[in-house]
Short mmCIF file of C-alpha atoms in Angstrom, two decimals:
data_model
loop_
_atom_site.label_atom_id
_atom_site.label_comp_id
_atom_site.label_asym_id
_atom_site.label_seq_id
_atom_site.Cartn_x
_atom_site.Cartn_y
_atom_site.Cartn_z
CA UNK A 1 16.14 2.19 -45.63
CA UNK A 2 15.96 -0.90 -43.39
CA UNK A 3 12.01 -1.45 -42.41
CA UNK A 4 11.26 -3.15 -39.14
CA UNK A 5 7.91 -4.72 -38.64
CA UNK A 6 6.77 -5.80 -34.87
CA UNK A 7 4.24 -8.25 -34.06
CA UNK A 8 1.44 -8.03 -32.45
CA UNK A 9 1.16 -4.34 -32.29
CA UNK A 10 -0.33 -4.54 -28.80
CA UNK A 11 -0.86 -7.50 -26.56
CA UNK A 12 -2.74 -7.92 -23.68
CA UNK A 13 -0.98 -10.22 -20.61
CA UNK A 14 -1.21 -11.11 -17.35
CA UNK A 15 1.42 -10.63 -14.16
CA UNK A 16 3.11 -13.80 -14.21
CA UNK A 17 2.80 -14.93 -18.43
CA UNK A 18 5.33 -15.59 -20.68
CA UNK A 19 5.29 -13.47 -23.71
CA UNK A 20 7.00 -12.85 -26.98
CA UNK A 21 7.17 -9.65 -29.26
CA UNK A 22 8.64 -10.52 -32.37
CA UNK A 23 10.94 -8.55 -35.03
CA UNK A 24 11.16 -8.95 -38.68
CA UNK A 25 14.15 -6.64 -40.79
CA UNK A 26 12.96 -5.74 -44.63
CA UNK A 27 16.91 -7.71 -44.87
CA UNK A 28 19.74 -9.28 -43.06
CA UNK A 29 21.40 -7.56 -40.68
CA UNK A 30 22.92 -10.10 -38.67
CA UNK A 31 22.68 -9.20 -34.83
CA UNK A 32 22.48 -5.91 -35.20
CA UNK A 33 19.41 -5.33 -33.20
CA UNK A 34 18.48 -4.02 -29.91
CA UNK A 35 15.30 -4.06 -27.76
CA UNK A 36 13.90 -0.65 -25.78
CA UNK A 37 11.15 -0.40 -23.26
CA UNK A 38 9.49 2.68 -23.06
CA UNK A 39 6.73 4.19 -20.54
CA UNK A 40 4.48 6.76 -20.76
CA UNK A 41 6.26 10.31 -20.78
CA UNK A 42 9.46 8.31 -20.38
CA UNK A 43 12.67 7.90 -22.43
CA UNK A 44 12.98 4.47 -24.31
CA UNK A 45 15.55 2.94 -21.92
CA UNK A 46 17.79 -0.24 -23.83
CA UNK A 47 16.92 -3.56 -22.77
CA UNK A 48 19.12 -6.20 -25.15
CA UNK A 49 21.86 -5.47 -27.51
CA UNK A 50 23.15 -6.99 -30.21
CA UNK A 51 20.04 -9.31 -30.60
CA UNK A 52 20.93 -11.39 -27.15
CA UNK A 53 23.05 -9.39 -24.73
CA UNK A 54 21.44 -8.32 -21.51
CA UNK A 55 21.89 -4.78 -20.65
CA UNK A 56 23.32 -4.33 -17.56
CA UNK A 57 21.04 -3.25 -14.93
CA UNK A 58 17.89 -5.17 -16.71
CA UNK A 59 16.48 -7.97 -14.94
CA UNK A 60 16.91 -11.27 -16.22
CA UNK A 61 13.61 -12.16 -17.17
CA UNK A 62 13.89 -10.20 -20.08
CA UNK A 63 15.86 -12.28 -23.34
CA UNK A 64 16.66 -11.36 -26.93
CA UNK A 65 16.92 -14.49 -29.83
CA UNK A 66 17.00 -14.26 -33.68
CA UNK A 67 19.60 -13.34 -36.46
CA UNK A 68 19.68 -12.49 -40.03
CA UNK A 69 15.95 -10.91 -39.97
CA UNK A 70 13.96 -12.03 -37.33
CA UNK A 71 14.72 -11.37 -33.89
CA UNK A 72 12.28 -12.22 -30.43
CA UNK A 73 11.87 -10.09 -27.29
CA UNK A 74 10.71 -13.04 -24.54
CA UNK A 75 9.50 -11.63 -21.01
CA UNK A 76 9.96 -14.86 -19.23
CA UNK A 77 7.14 -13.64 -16.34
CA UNK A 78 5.61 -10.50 -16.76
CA UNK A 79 6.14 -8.16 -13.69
CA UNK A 80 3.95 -4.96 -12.88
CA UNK A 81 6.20 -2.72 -13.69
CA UNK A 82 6.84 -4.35 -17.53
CA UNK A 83 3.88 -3.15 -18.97
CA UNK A 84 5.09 -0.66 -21.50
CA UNK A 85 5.58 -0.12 -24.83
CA UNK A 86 8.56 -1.99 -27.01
CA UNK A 87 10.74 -1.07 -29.66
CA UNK A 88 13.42 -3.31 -31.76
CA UNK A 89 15.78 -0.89 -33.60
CA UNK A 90 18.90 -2.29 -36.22
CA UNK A 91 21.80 -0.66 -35.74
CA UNK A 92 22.88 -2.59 -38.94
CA UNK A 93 23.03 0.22 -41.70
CA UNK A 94 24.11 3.00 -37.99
CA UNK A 95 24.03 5.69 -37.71
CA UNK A 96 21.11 5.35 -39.96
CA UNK A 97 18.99 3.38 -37.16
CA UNK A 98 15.28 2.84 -38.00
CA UNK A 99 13.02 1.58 -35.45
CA UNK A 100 9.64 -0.67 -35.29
CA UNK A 101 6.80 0.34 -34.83
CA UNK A 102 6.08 -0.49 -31.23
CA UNK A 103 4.07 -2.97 -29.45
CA UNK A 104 2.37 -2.02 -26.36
CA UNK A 105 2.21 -4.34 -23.74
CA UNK A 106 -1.03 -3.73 -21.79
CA UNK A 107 -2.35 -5.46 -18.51
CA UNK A 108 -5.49 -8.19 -19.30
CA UNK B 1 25.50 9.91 -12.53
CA UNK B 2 24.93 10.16 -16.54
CA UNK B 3 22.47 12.99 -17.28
CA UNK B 4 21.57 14.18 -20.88
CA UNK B 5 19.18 17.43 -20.24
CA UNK B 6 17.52 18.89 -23.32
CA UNK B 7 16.24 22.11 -23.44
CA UNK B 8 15.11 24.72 -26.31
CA UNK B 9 11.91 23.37 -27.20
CA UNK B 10 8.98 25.55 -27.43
CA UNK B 11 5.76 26.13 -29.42
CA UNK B 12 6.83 27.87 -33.21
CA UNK B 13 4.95 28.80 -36.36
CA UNK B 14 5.39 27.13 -39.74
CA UNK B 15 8.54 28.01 -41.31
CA UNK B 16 10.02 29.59 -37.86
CA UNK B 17 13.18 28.24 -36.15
CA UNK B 18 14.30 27.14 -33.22
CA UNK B 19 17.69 25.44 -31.38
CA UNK B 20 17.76 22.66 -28.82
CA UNK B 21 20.62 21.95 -26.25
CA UNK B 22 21.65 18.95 -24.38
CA UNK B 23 23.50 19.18 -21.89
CA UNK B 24 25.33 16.24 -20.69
CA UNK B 25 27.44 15.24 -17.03
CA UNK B 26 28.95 11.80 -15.59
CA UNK B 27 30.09 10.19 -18.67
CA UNK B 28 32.95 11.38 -21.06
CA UNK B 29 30.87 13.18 -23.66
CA UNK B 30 33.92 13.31 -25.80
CA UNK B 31 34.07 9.70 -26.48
CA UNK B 32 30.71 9.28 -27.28
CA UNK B 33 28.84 9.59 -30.88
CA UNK B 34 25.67 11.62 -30.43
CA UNK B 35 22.15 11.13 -31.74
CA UNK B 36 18.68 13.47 -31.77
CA UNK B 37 16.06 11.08 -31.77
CA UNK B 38 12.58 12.46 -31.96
CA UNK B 39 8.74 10.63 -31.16
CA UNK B 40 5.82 12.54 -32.71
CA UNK B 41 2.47 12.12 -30.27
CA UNK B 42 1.45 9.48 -29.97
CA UNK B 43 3.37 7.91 -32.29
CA UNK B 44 6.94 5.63 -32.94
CA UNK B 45 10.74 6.98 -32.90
CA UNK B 46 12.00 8.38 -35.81
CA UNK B 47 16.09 9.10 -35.87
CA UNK B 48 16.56 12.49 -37.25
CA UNK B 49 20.07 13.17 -37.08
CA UNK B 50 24.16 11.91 -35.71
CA UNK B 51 27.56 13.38 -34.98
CA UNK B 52 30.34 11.20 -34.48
CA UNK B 53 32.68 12.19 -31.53
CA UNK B 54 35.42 14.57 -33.12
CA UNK B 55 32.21 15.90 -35.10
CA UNK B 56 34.33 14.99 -38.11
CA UNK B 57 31.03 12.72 -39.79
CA UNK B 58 27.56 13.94 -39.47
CA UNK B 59 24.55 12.22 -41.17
CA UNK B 60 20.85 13.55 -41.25
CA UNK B 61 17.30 11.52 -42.11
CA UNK B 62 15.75 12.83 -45.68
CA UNK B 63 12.92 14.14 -43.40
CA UNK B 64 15.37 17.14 -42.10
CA UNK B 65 18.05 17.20 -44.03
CA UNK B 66 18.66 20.86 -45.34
CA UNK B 67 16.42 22.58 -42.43
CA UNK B 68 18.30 20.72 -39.60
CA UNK B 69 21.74 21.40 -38.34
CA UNK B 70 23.33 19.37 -35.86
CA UNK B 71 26.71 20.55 -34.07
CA UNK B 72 28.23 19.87 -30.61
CA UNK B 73 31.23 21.57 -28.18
CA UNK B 74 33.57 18.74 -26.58
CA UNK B 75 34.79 21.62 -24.06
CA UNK B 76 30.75 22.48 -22.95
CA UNK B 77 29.56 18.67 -22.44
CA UNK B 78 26.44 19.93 -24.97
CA UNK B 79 24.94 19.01 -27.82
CA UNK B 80 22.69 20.67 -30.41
CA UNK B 81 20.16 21.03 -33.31
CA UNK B 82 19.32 24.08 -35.40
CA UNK B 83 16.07 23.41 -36.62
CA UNK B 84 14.99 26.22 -39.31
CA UNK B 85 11.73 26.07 -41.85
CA UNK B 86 9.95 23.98 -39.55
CA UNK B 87 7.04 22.03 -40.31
CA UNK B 88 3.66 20.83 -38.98
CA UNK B 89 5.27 16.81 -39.30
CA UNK B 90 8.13 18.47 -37.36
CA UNK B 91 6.14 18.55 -34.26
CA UNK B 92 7.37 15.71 -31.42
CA UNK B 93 9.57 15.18 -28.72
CA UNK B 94 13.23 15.51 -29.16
CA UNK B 95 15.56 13.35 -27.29
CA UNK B 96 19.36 13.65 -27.57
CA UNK B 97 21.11 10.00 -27.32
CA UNK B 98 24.60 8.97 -26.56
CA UNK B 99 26.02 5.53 -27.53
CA UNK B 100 29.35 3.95 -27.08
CA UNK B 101 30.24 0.74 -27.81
CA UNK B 102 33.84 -0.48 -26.02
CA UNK B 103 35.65 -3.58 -24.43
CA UNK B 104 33.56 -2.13 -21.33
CA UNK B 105 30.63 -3.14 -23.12
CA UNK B 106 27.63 -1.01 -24.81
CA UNK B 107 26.68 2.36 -23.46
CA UNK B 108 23.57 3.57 -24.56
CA UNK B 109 22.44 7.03 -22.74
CA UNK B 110 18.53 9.12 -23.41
CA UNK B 111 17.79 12.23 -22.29
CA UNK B 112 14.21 13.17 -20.69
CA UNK B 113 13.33 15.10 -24.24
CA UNK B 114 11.87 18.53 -25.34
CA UNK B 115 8.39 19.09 -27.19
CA UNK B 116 8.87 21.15 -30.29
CA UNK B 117 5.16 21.96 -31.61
CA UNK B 118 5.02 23.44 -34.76
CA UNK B 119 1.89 25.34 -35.40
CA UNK B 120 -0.07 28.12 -36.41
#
């Protein structure tokens, strides 16, 4: 199987910051990676596909980078309502699609 | 609007069974492969098991495979998982997924999820 290791595991931010959650695949698998935000009691809802696309609906501050094996989630200015928890998932070796680990995104 | 709605989930004893639904309306469930995704407390998202569209290729994690059956009816919109000799690890939050990728772009659907708790 595929491991996916995020970084940091949580992360503590302010309204306004920048911030990056980063993605590293146990191998290649090209762009096949997508980002989720979840909230508490809450379906994961996709954010990027495909490493870069924007999903439509998502707000623009959100951005996906990285191929091969590591991948970035960048929140360009954090908003109330993006405090949550993040997942990248490969899609590389679907429908066998593992997930990381989550980092949770927490309000300094 | 899309809605997946999961149902069946319940509190059951080690080595019971039980069967989850998913109903699904506003998208063409037909077209779409289908996932059951499940999050124990607390914890990360584990995929447990797919169907393709026409059901004709069906894949299951090591975790389930054996115990868990996964099926769905085109004509009923719904999805499904028999889940038999359930364990304590089995215990988590179900959520069926539908995904679609097209010309149209990537579709990419969660339902709200069911709590299975295994226990004595």
């Amino acid at each position: 199987d595929i491991q996916m290791t995020q970084s940091p595991s949580s992360l503590s931010a302010s309204v306004g910051d920048r911030v990056t959650i980063t993605c590293r695949a146990s191998q290649s698998i090209s762009s096949y990676l997508n980002w989720y935000q979840q909230k508490p009691g809450k379906a994961p809802k996709l954010l990027i596909y495909a490493a870069s696309s924007l999903q439509s609906g998502v707000p623009s501050r959100f951005s996906g980078s990285g191929s091969g094996t590591d991948f970035t989630l960048t929140i360009s200015s954090l908003q109330p309502e993006d405090f949550a928890t993040y997942y990248c998932q490969q899609s590389y070796s679907t429908p066998r699609i593992t997930f990381g680990q989550g980092t949770r995104l927490e309000i300094k | 609007e899309v809605q997946l709605v999961e149902s069946g989930g319940g509190l059951v004893q080690p080595g019971g069974s039980l069967r989850l639904s998913c109903a699904a309306s506003g998208f063409t469930f037909s077209s779409y492969s289908m996932n059951w995704v499940r999050q124990a407390p607390g914890k990360g998202l584990e995929w447990v098991s797919y169907i393709s569209s026409s059901s004709s290729t069906i894949y299951y994690a090591d975790s389930v495979k054996g115990r868990f059956t996964i099926s769905r009816d085109n004509a009923k919109n719904s999805l499904y998982l028999q889940m038999n000799s359930l364990r304590d690890e089995d215990t988590a939050v179900y959520y069926c997924r539908g995904e679609l990728s097209s010309g149209q772009g990537y579709f990419d659907y969660w339902g709200q999820g069911t709590l299975v708790t295994v226990s004595s």
